[in-house]
Short mmCIF file of C-alpha atoms in Angstrom, two decimals:
data_model
loop_
_atom_site.label_atom_id
_atom_site.label_comp_id
_atom_site.label_asym_id
_atom_site.label_seq_id
_atom_site.Cartn_x
_atom_site.Cartn_y
_atom_site.Cartn_z
CA MET A 1 -45.60 -104.54 -81.85
CA GLU A 2 -42.89 -102.06 -82.83
CA GLU A 3 -39.95 -102.12 -80.44
CA LYS A 4 -39.33 -99.14 -78.20
CA ILE A 5 -35.55 -99.68 -78.10
CA THR A 6 -33.49 -101.60 -80.64
CA VAL A 7 -29.75 -102.16 -80.27
CA LYS A 8 -27.79 -103.64 -83.19
CA GLY A 9 -24.15 -104.72 -83.24
CA LEU A 10 -23.15 -102.40 -80.41
CA TYR A 11 -19.48 -102.12 -79.46
CA LYS A 12 -17.63 -100.03 -76.91
CA ILE A 13 -13.84 -100.30 -76.88
CA PHE A 14 -12.01 -98.20 -74.30
CA GLY A 15 -8.48 -97.13 -75.22
CA LYS A 16 -6.44 -94.85 -77.46
CA ALA A 17 -6.76 -96.95 -80.62
CA PRO A 18 -10.02 -98.91 -80.39
CA HIS A 19 -9.88 -99.92 -84.08
CA ARG A 20 -7.00 -102.26 -83.21
CA ALA A 21 -9.35 -104.44 -81.19
CA PHE A 22 -11.80 -105.32 -83.98
CA PRO A 23 -9.57 -107.73 -85.96
CA LEU A 24 -8.81 -109.58 -82.73
CA LEU A 25 -12.50 -109.76 -81.81
CA GLU A 26 -13.26 -111.21 -85.24
CA LYS A 27 -10.64 -113.90 -84.63
CA GLY A 28 -12.24 -114.81 -81.32
CA HIS A 29 -9.60 -113.42 -78.96
CA SER A 30 -10.69 -112.98 -75.36
CA LYS A 31 -11.12 -109.68 -73.54
CA SER A 32 -7.92 -110.25 -71.55
CA GLU A 33 -5.93 -111.15 -74.66
CA ILE A 34 -7.07 -107.99 -76.42
CA LEU A 35 -6.10 -105.88 -73.42
CA GLN A 36 -2.66 -107.48 -73.35
CA GLN A 37 -2.02 -107.01 -77.08
CA THR A 38 -3.59 -103.58 -77.68
CA GLY A 39 -4.03 -101.88 -74.31
CA CYS A 40 -7.74 -101.58 -75.15
CA THR A 41 -10.55 -102.78 -72.91
CA VAL A 42 -13.61 -104.37 -74.48
CA GLY A 43 -16.63 -102.86 -72.73
CA ILE A 44 -19.33 -104.12 -75.10
CA ASP A 45 -18.83 -106.80 -77.74
CA ASN A 46 -21.47 -106.93 -80.50
CA ALA A 47 -24.56 -106.51 -78.30
CA THR A 48 -27.88 -106.90 -80.08
CA PHE A 49 -31.28 -106.81 -78.38
CA SER A 50 -34.63 -105.05 -78.38
CA VAL A 51 -37.02 -103.84 -75.69
CA ALA A 52 -40.78 -103.71 -76.21
CA PRO A 53 -42.96 -100.82 -75.05
CA GLY A 54 -43.89 -101.27 -71.39
CA GLU A 55 -41.36 -104.07 -70.86
CA THR A 56 -38.97 -104.34 -67.92
CA PHE A 57 -35.75 -105.55 -69.54
CA VAL A 58 -33.05 -106.52 -67.05
CA VAL A 59 -29.36 -106.66 -67.96
CA MET A 60 -27.32 -108.59 -65.42
CA GLY A 61 -23.79 -109.85 -65.00
CA LEU A 62 -20.78 -109.76 -62.73
CA SER A 63 -18.61 -106.70 -62.21
CA GLY A 64 -16.83 -105.83 -65.44
CA SER A 65 -19.32 -107.67 -67.66
CA GLY A 66 -20.35 -104.48 -69.46
CA LYS A 67 -23.85 -104.06 -68.10
CA SER A 68 -23.45 -100.47 -66.84
CA THR A 69 -21.60 -99.51 -70.01
CA ILE A 70 -24.47 -100.76 -72.14
CA ILE A 71 -27.11 -98.67 -70.37
CA ARG A 72 -24.97 -95.53 -70.68
CA CYS A 73 -24.65 -96.13 -74.41
CA LEU A 74 -28.43 -96.01 -74.75
CA ASN A 75 -28.50 -92.30 -73.89
CA ARG A 76 -24.89 -91.67 -74.99
CA LEU A 77 -23.51 -90.80 -71.59
CA ILE A 78 -20.86 -93.10 -73.04
CA GLU A 79 -20.27 -92.83 -76.79
CA PRO A 80 -20.37 -96.26 -78.49
CA THR A 81 -17.46 -97.22 -80.72
CA ALA A 82 -19.72 -98.85 -83.33
CA GLY A 83 -23.26 -100.08 -83.80
CA GLU A 84 -26.78 -98.69 -83.70
CA VAL A 85 -29.16 -97.60 -80.94
CA TRP A 86 -32.72 -96.93 -82.10
CA VAL A 87 -35.44 -95.37 -79.93
CA ASP A 88 -38.90 -95.14 -81.48
CA GLY A 89 -37.36 -95.66 -84.90
CA GLU A 90 -34.74 -92.93 -84.48
CA ASN A 91 -31.00 -93.69 -84.43
CA VAL A 92 -29.79 -92.05 -81.22
CA LEU A 93 -26.18 -92.25 -82.37
CA GLU A 94 -26.96 -89.86 -85.22
CA ALA A 95 -28.74 -87.31 -83.01
CA SER A 96 -27.23 -83.83 -82.73
CA SER A 97 -26.07 -82.62 -79.32
CA LYS A 98 -29.16 -80.42 -79.03
CA HIS A 99 -31.56 -83.20 -79.98
CA LEU A 100 -29.78 -85.69 -77.72
CA LEU A 101 -30.20 -83.30 -74.80
CA ALA A 102 -33.91 -83.05 -75.56
CA LEU A 103 -34.19 -86.86 -75.64
CA ARG A 104 -32.54 -87.12 -72.22
CA ARG A 105 -34.82 -84.45 -70.80
CA THR A 106 -38.12 -85.62 -72.20
CA LYS A 107 -38.07 -89.24 -73.39
CA MET A 108 -35.49 -90.97 -71.17
CA SER A 109 -34.72 -90.58 -67.49
CA MET A 110 -31.98 -92.27 -65.49
CA VAL A 111 -31.83 -93.50 -61.90
CA PHE A 112 -28.36 -94.09 -60.48
CA GLN A 113 -27.07 -96.35 -57.72
CA ASN A 114 -25.74 -93.53 -55.54
CA PHE A 115 -29.00 -91.50 -55.54
CA GLY A 116 -27.27 -88.36 -56.91
CA LEU A 117 -29.31 -85.95 -54.79
CA LEU A 118 -28.24 -82.34 -54.28
CA PRO A 119 -27.65 -82.06 -50.52
CA HIS A 120 -28.45 -78.33 -50.29
CA ARG A 121 -31.88 -78.68 -51.93
CA SER A 122 -35.06 -79.98 -50.31
CA VAL A 123 -36.79 -83.13 -51.52
CA LEU A 124 -39.20 -81.07 -53.60
CA LYS A 125 -36.44 -78.95 -55.10
CA ASN A 126 -34.45 -82.09 -55.95
CA VAL A 127 -37.41 -83.57 -57.80
CA GLU A 128 -38.01 -80.26 -59.57
CA TYR A 129 -34.40 -79.93 -60.66
CA GLY A 130 -34.68 -81.57 -64.08
CA LEU A 131 -37.83 -79.60 -64.86
CA GLU A 132 -36.10 -76.42 -63.76
CA VAL A 133 -33.18 -77.11 -66.12
CA CYS A 134 -35.71 -77.66 -68.93
CA GLY A 135 -37.15 -74.18 -68.30
CA GLU A 136 -40.50 -75.17 -66.78
CA ASP A 137 -42.15 -72.34 -64.86
CA SER A 138 -42.35 -72.61 -61.10
CA ALA A 139 -46.04 -73.55 -60.83
CA ASN A 140 -45.86 -76.30 -63.45
CA ARG A 141 -42.70 -77.91 -62.12
CA THR A 142 -44.00 -77.88 -58.54
CA GLY A 143 -47.22 -79.58 -59.64
CA LYS A 144 -45.35 -82.23 -61.61
CA ALA A 145 -42.85 -82.79 -58.80
CA MET A 146 -45.63 -83.24 -56.23
CA ALA A 147 -47.38 -85.72 -58.54
CA ALA A 148 -44.13 -87.69 -58.81
CA LEU A 149 -43.65 -87.65 -55.04
CA ASP A 150 -47.17 -88.97 -54.67
CA LEU A 151 -46.32 -91.86 -57.03
CA VAL A 152 -43.43 -92.95 -54.80
CA GLY A 153 -45.22 -92.34 -51.51
CA LEU A 154 -43.25 -89.31 -50.32
CA VAL A 155 -45.96 -86.67 -50.01
CA GLY A 156 -45.34 -84.98 -46.66
CA TYR A 157 -41.56 -85.12 -47.05
CA GLU A 158 -41.27 -82.45 -49.72
CA SER A 159 -39.69 -79.94 -47.31
CA SER A 160 -37.19 -82.43 -45.86
CA MET A 161 -33.51 -82.37 -46.74
CA PRO A 162 -31.84 -85.49 -48.21
CA SER A 163 -29.72 -85.93 -45.06
CA GLU A 164 -32.92 -86.38 -43.04
CA LEU A 165 -34.04 -89.39 -45.11
CA SER A 166 -33.12 -93.07 -45.02
CA GLY A 167 -31.34 -94.66 -47.96
CA GLY A 168 -34.57 -96.14 -49.28
CA MET A 169 -36.35 -92.79 -49.08
CA GLN A 170 -33.45 -91.06 -50.83
CA GLN A 171 -33.71 -93.56 -53.67
CA ARG A 172 -37.43 -92.85 -53.88
CA VAL A 173 -36.56 -89.18 -54.33
CA GLY A 174 -34.22 -90.16 -57.14
CA LEU A 175 -36.99 -92.23 -58.73
CA ALA A 176 -39.47 -89.37 -58.33
CA ARG A 177 -37.02 -87.01 -60.02
CA ALA A 178 -36.75 -89.43 -62.93
CA LEU A 179 -40.53 -89.68 -63.19
CA ALA A 180 -41.27 -85.96 -62.86
CA ASN A 181 -41.04 -85.22 -66.58
CA SER A 182 -43.18 -88.28 -67.46
CA PRO A 183 -40.48 -90.08 -69.47
CA GLU A 184 -41.40 -93.00 -71.68
CA ILE A 185 -38.15 -94.83 -70.83
CA LEU A 186 -36.54 -95.38 -67.43
CA LEU A 187 -32.87 -96.37 -67.33
CA MET A 188 -32.02 -97.77 -63.89
CA ASP A 189 -28.36 -98.53 -63.19
CA GLU A 190 -27.96 -100.73 -60.08
CA ALA A 191 -30.67 -98.51 -58.62
CA PHE A 192 -31.19 -100.58 -55.45
CA SER A 193 -27.71 -102.04 -54.96
CA ALA A 194 -26.68 -99.55 -52.26
CA LEU A 195 -29.69 -100.33 -50.06
CA ASP A 196 -29.96 -102.69 -47.12
CA PRO A 197 -31.56 -106.04 -48.07
CA LEU A 198 -34.95 -105.34 -46.47
CA ILE A 199 -35.21 -101.85 -47.96
CA ARG A 200 -34.03 -103.23 -51.30
CA THR A 201 -36.84 -105.79 -51.30
CA GLN A 202 -39.37 -103.07 -50.50
CA MET A 203 -38.10 -100.90 -53.34
CA GLN A 204 -38.34 -103.83 -55.75
CA ASP A 205 -41.96 -104.37 -54.68
CA GLU A 206 -42.71 -100.68 -55.11
CA LEU A 207 -41.16 -100.63 -58.57
CA ILE A 208 -43.31 -103.61 -59.59
CA ASP A 209 -46.38 -101.79 -58.28
CA LEU A 210 -45.42 -98.58 -60.09
CA GLN A 211 -44.81 -100.47 -63.32
CA ASP A 212 -48.25 -102.09 -63.07
CA ARG A 213 -49.72 -98.58 -63.01
CA MET A 214 -47.38 -96.71 -65.36
CA ARG A 215 -46.24 -99.30 -67.95
CA LYS A 216 -42.98 -97.51 -68.64
CA THR A 217 -40.26 -99.08 -70.75
CA ILE A 218 -37.57 -99.95 -68.19
CA VAL A 219 -33.99 -101.06 -68.71
CA PHE A 220 -32.74 -102.22 -65.31
CA ILE A 221 -29.10 -103.09 -64.54
CA THR A 222 -28.22 -105.46 -61.70
CA HIS A 223 -25.62 -108.00 -60.60
CA ASP A 224 -28.21 -109.82 -58.46
CA LEU A 225 -29.94 -112.80 -60.10
CA ASP A 226 -32.81 -112.85 -57.60
CA GLU A 227 -33.50 -109.18 -58.35
CA ALA A 228 -33.36 -109.87 -62.10
CA LEU A 229 -35.77 -112.80 -61.79
CA LYS A 230 -38.16 -110.76 -59.67
CA LEU A 231 -38.25 -107.62 -61.81
CA GLY A 232 -37.56 -108.71 -65.37
CA ASP A 233 -40.05 -109.56 -68.07
CA ARG A 234 -36.89 -110.67 -69.90
CA ILE A 235 -33.27 -110.91 -68.80
CA ALA A 236 -30.03 -110.48 -70.72
CA ILE A 237 -27.00 -112.10 -69.07
CA MET A 238 -23.61 -110.57 -69.93
CA LYS A 239 -20.05 -111.88 -69.69
CA ASP A 240 -16.91 -110.04 -70.81
CA GLY A 241 -18.93 -107.50 -72.78
CA LYS A 242 -21.02 -110.12 -74.61
CA ILE A 243 -24.67 -110.97 -74.15
CA VAL A 244 -24.64 -114.74 -73.67
CA GLN A 245 -28.37 -115.34 -73.24
CA ILE A 246 -31.64 -113.43 -73.43
CA GLY A 247 -34.91 -114.91 -72.22
CA THR A 248 -37.74 -114.81 -69.73
CA PRO A 249 -36.89 -115.72 -66.13
CA GLU A 250 -38.35 -119.15 -66.78
CA ASP A 251 -36.28 -119.57 -69.98
CA ILE A 252 -33.09 -118.64 -68.15
CA LEU A 253 -33.76 -121.06 -65.31
CA THR A 254 -34.97 -124.03 -67.29
CA ASN A 255 -32.79 -123.74 -70.40
CA PRO A 256 -29.42 -122.15 -69.54
CA MET A 257 -27.38 -121.72 -72.72
CA ASP A 258 -23.98 -122.62 -71.31
CA ASP A 259 -22.01 -123.42 -68.17
CA TYR A 260 -21.66 -119.73 -67.30
CA VAL A 261 -25.44 -119.21 -67.17
CA ARG A 262 -25.88 -122.60 -65.52
CA ALA A 263 -23.53 -121.55 -62.74
CA PHE A 264 -25.61 -118.42 -62.19
CA VAL A 265 -28.88 -120.27 -61.77
CA GLN A 266 -27.82 -123.51 -60.09
CA ASN A 267 -28.77 -122.42 -56.57
CA VAL A 268 -32.06 -120.73 -57.46
CA ASP A 269 -35.29 -122.31 -56.22
CA LYS A 270 -36.91 -122.77 -59.62
CA THR A 271 -40.30 -123.54 -58.09
CA ARG A 272 -40.37 -119.88 -56.99
CA ILE A 273 -39.98 -118.73 -60.60
CA ILE A 274 -42.00 -121.16 -62.71
CA THR A 275 -45.59 -119.97 -62.55
CA ALA A 276 -49.07 -121.39 -62.80
CA GLY A 277 -49.43 -119.78 -66.22
CA ALA A 278 -46.72 -122.11 -67.55
CA ILE A 279 -48.52 -125.30 -66.52
CA LYS A 280 -52.20 -124.36 -66.64
CA ARG A 281 -54.54 -126.16 -69.02
CA LYS A 282 -58.02 -125.56 -70.30
CA ALA A 283 -60.79 -126.93 -68.11
CA PRO A 284 -62.33 -129.95 -69.88
CA ALA A 285 -65.76 -128.38 -69.52
CA ILE A 286 -67.38 -125.31 -68.03
CA VAL A 287 -70.96 -124.09 -67.89
CA THR A 288 -72.81 -120.84 -67.26
CA PRO A 289 -76.04 -120.40 -65.27
CA LYS A 290 -78.13 -120.25 -68.45
CA ASP A 291 -77.08 -123.80 -69.37
CA GLY A 292 -79.05 -125.52 -66.60
CA PRO A 293 -78.47 -128.87 -64.86
CA ARG A 294 -79.15 -131.11 -67.88
CA VAL A 295 -76.37 -129.46 -69.93
CA ALA A 296 -74.04 -129.68 -66.93
CA ILE A 297 -74.77 -133.39 -66.51
CA ARG A 298 -74.13 -134.08 -70.21
CA HIS A 299 -70.76 -132.30 -70.04
CA MET A 300 -69.74 -134.26 -66.95
CA GLU A 301 -70.77 -137.55 -68.55
CA LYS A 302 -68.90 -136.73 -71.75
CA HIS A 303 -65.65 -135.86 -69.96
CA GLY A 304 -65.88 -138.46 -67.18
CA MET A 305 -66.05 -135.79 -64.48
CA SER A 306 -67.86 -135.69 -61.15
CA PHE A 307 -67.94 -131.88 -61.04
CA ILE A 308 -67.92 -128.90 -63.36
CA PHE A 309 -66.85 -125.27 -63.03
CA VAL A 310 -69.52 -122.59 -63.35
CA ILE A 311 -68.66 -119.16 -64.72
CA ASP A 312 -70.72 -116.09 -65.59
CA HIS A 313 -70.95 -114.39 -68.99
CA GLN A 314 -67.81 -112.37 -68.20
CA ARG A 315 -65.86 -115.58 -67.44
CA GLN A 316 -65.76 -114.83 -63.72
CA LEU A 317 -65.73 -117.96 -61.55
CA LEU A 318 -68.97 -118.61 -59.67
CA GLY A 319 -68.06 -121.97 -58.15
CA ILE A 320 -68.35 -125.73 -58.68
CA LEU A 321 -71.38 -127.89 -59.40
CA THR A 322 -71.05 -131.57 -58.46
CA ILE A 323 -72.72 -134.41 -60.31
CA GLU A 324 -74.77 -135.26 -57.19
CA ASP A 325 -76.15 -131.73 -56.95
CA ALA A 326 -76.83 -131.54 -60.68
CA LEU A 327 -78.78 -134.82 -60.55
CA GLU A 328 -80.80 -133.56 -57.58
CA LEU A 329 -81.68 -130.36 -59.49
CA GLU A 330 -82.74 -132.46 -62.47
CA LYS A 331 -84.81 -134.76 -60.27
CA THR A 332 -86.64 -131.88 -58.58
CA LYS A 333 -87.04 -130.08 -61.93
CA GLN A 334 -85.03 -127.08 -60.76
CA LYS A 335 -83.37 -125.27 -63.67
CA ASP A 336 -81.27 -122.76 -61.72
CA ILE A 337 -77.86 -124.37 -61.15
CA LEU A 338 -76.82 -121.45 -58.93
CA LEU A 339 -79.00 -123.02 -56.23
CA LYS A 340 -76.37 -125.73 -55.84
CA VAL A 341 -73.13 -124.03 -56.88
CA LYS A 342 -70.48 -124.38 -54.15
CA GLN A 343 -67.53 -122.13 -53.46
CA THR A 344 -66.04 -124.15 -50.62
CA ASP A 345 -62.90 -126.16 -51.43
CA VAL A 346 -62.43 -124.07 -54.60
CA TYR A 347 -58.96 -122.51 -54.63
CA VAL A 348 -57.91 -119.75 -56.98
CA GLY A 349 -54.47 -118.59 -58.14
CA THR A 350 -53.23 -116.20 -60.79
CA GLU A 351 -51.09 -116.89 -63.84
CA ASP A 352 -48.17 -115.29 -61.99
CA THR A 353 -48.48 -117.50 -58.90
CA PRO A 354 -45.27 -119.54 -58.38
CA ILE A 355 -45.84 -123.28 -58.35
CA SER A 356 -44.20 -123.44 -54.92
CA ASP A 357 -47.19 -121.45 -53.60
CA LEU A 358 -49.60 -123.88 -55.25
CA LEU A 359 -47.98 -127.04 -53.87
CA PRO A 360 -49.58 -127.13 -50.36
CA THR A 361 -53.05 -126.57 -51.83
CA ALA A 362 -52.52 -128.95 -54.74
CA VAL A 363 -51.73 -131.90 -52.47
CA SER A 364 -54.75 -131.33 -50.23
CA THR A 365 -57.63 -130.12 -52.40
CA LYS A 366 -59.91 -132.53 -54.26
CA TYR A 367 -60.55 -130.10 -57.10
CA PRO A 368 -58.11 -128.51 -59.58
CA ILE A 369 -56.92 -125.02 -58.71
CA VAL A 370 -58.58 -122.35 -60.82
CA ILE A 371 -56.19 -119.95 -62.54
CA GLN A 372 -57.42 -116.43 -63.21
CA SER A 373 -56.02 -113.85 -65.60
CA SER A 374 -54.86 -110.42 -64.41
CA SER A 375 -58.38 -109.14 -65.08
CA GLY A 376 -59.93 -111.86 -62.92
CA LYS A 377 -61.26 -113.99 -65.78
CA PHE A 378 -61.26 -117.80 -65.72
CA ALA A 379 -58.05 -118.70 -67.59
CA GLY A 380 -57.73 -122.42 -66.92
CA VAL A 381 -56.92 -124.92 -64.21
CA VAL A 382 -53.90 -126.54 -62.61
CA ASP A 383 -54.36 -129.99 -61.15
CA ARG A 384 -52.39 -131.83 -58.50
CA SER A 385 -50.46 -134.02 -60.94
CA SER A 386 -49.28 -131.03 -62.99
CA VAL A 387 -47.93 -129.22 -59.94
CA LEU A 388 -46.18 -132.31 -58.56
CA ALA A 389 -44.70 -133.21 -61.94
CA GLU A 390 -43.30 -129.69 -62.44
CA VAL A 391 -41.80 -129.63 -58.95
CA GLN A 392 -40.22 -133.01 -59.68
CA LYS A 393 -38.71 -131.61 -62.91
CA CYS A 394 -37.25 -128.66 -61.01
CA LEU A 395 -35.65 -130.97 -58.49
CA GLU A 396 -34.26 -133.22 -61.21
CA ARG A 397 -32.71 -130.22 -62.97
CA ASP A 398 -30.89 -129.58 -59.72
CA ASN A 399 -29.83 -133.26 -59.57
CA ALA A 400 -31.97 -133.86 -56.52
CA PRO A 401 -34.73 -136.29 -57.57
CA VAL A 402 -37.45 -136.86 -55.00
CA PRO A 403 -40.21 -139.46 -55.38
CA LEU A 404 -43.60 -137.94 -56.14
CA ASN A 405 -45.17 -139.68 -53.17
CA GLU A 406 -42.79 -137.74 -50.89
CA LEU A 407 -43.77 -134.45 -52.53
CA ALA A 408 -47.40 -135.28 -52.04
CA GLY A 409 -46.93 -136.47 -48.50
CA THR A 410 -48.55 -139.81 -49.29
CA ASP A 411 -47.44 -143.42 -49.17
#
């Protein structure tokens, strides 16, 4: 798939003579050394990454790491010193002022940490503002603004003033304003950092829900690892202007590249991040109702199983058929296995279910847990031993080994 955003060899050097910093960077001098010798501050140091269409790409790091600078270089609110920024195959750094303005108005929208609402305009008028600047007529911009307010759950508040809203509601207005012109790319700079923890969690959940429906390309900046792990399809971790590691949340947690990344993730509960999709396996055998009890029995004999999963022609789970019930159907010459299919004691999870959520069920159920895809299709199974072994690995990575029998609650 062609990338939506591609960044190559991006640099931003702040100072009067930025060219003086490059020879020192090539020699491996640190950010502080370059500042001392040249008076220049390294904002971004040779950043290279890409973002796929519909991906939520999170850039995280401590204060001063360069994460906010990098997002502002994507739409040239900050002019890069060197490098390339491509959006849909077009080099943004070569765009004229007029074309750049059009890109900001139509293809990219930005959501800021401090909401940026106009206090003298109502909620509706705030959401309409970007459309108004673009020259949309009154009827069209009102319709688009109301649709955006509906997306963020603020219909009914369109006549309110920003001062009458909570922080979370004000940020929703900011998000609605960014969505009003139906941008393909959302740039979100510490968008939830100013919110109280509970409201912040709610906004994260709402963004995930919106993304499921909209599939925008999102670049999200944060200093919070938990937020990055929750929101990101992939995460880039920055230090002193450099990107030190890019990977999925699971990659970052299980294979930190260096001590800096390792320090970030050492206190994270990895069982909350590693998902069923990472440890699922194919079921040894499955049958459909058309197969009948004799086929089911043969499959169970072949694989040494005392049960088999039954799915329909669309790979939707119907239940479990045990060897005892299959033999009874065969004995009574009944061909319809649905007469004996059971749904009790059959537990279902999704590929995104954290293994920590599977653990209580895994240690108590006698059947593997069925894993379904996002469309509800039978995608595989996770058995007790797989869950316990993965939890054990997570604990060992944290230097806290626990015997498997303790995890399972058995002797």
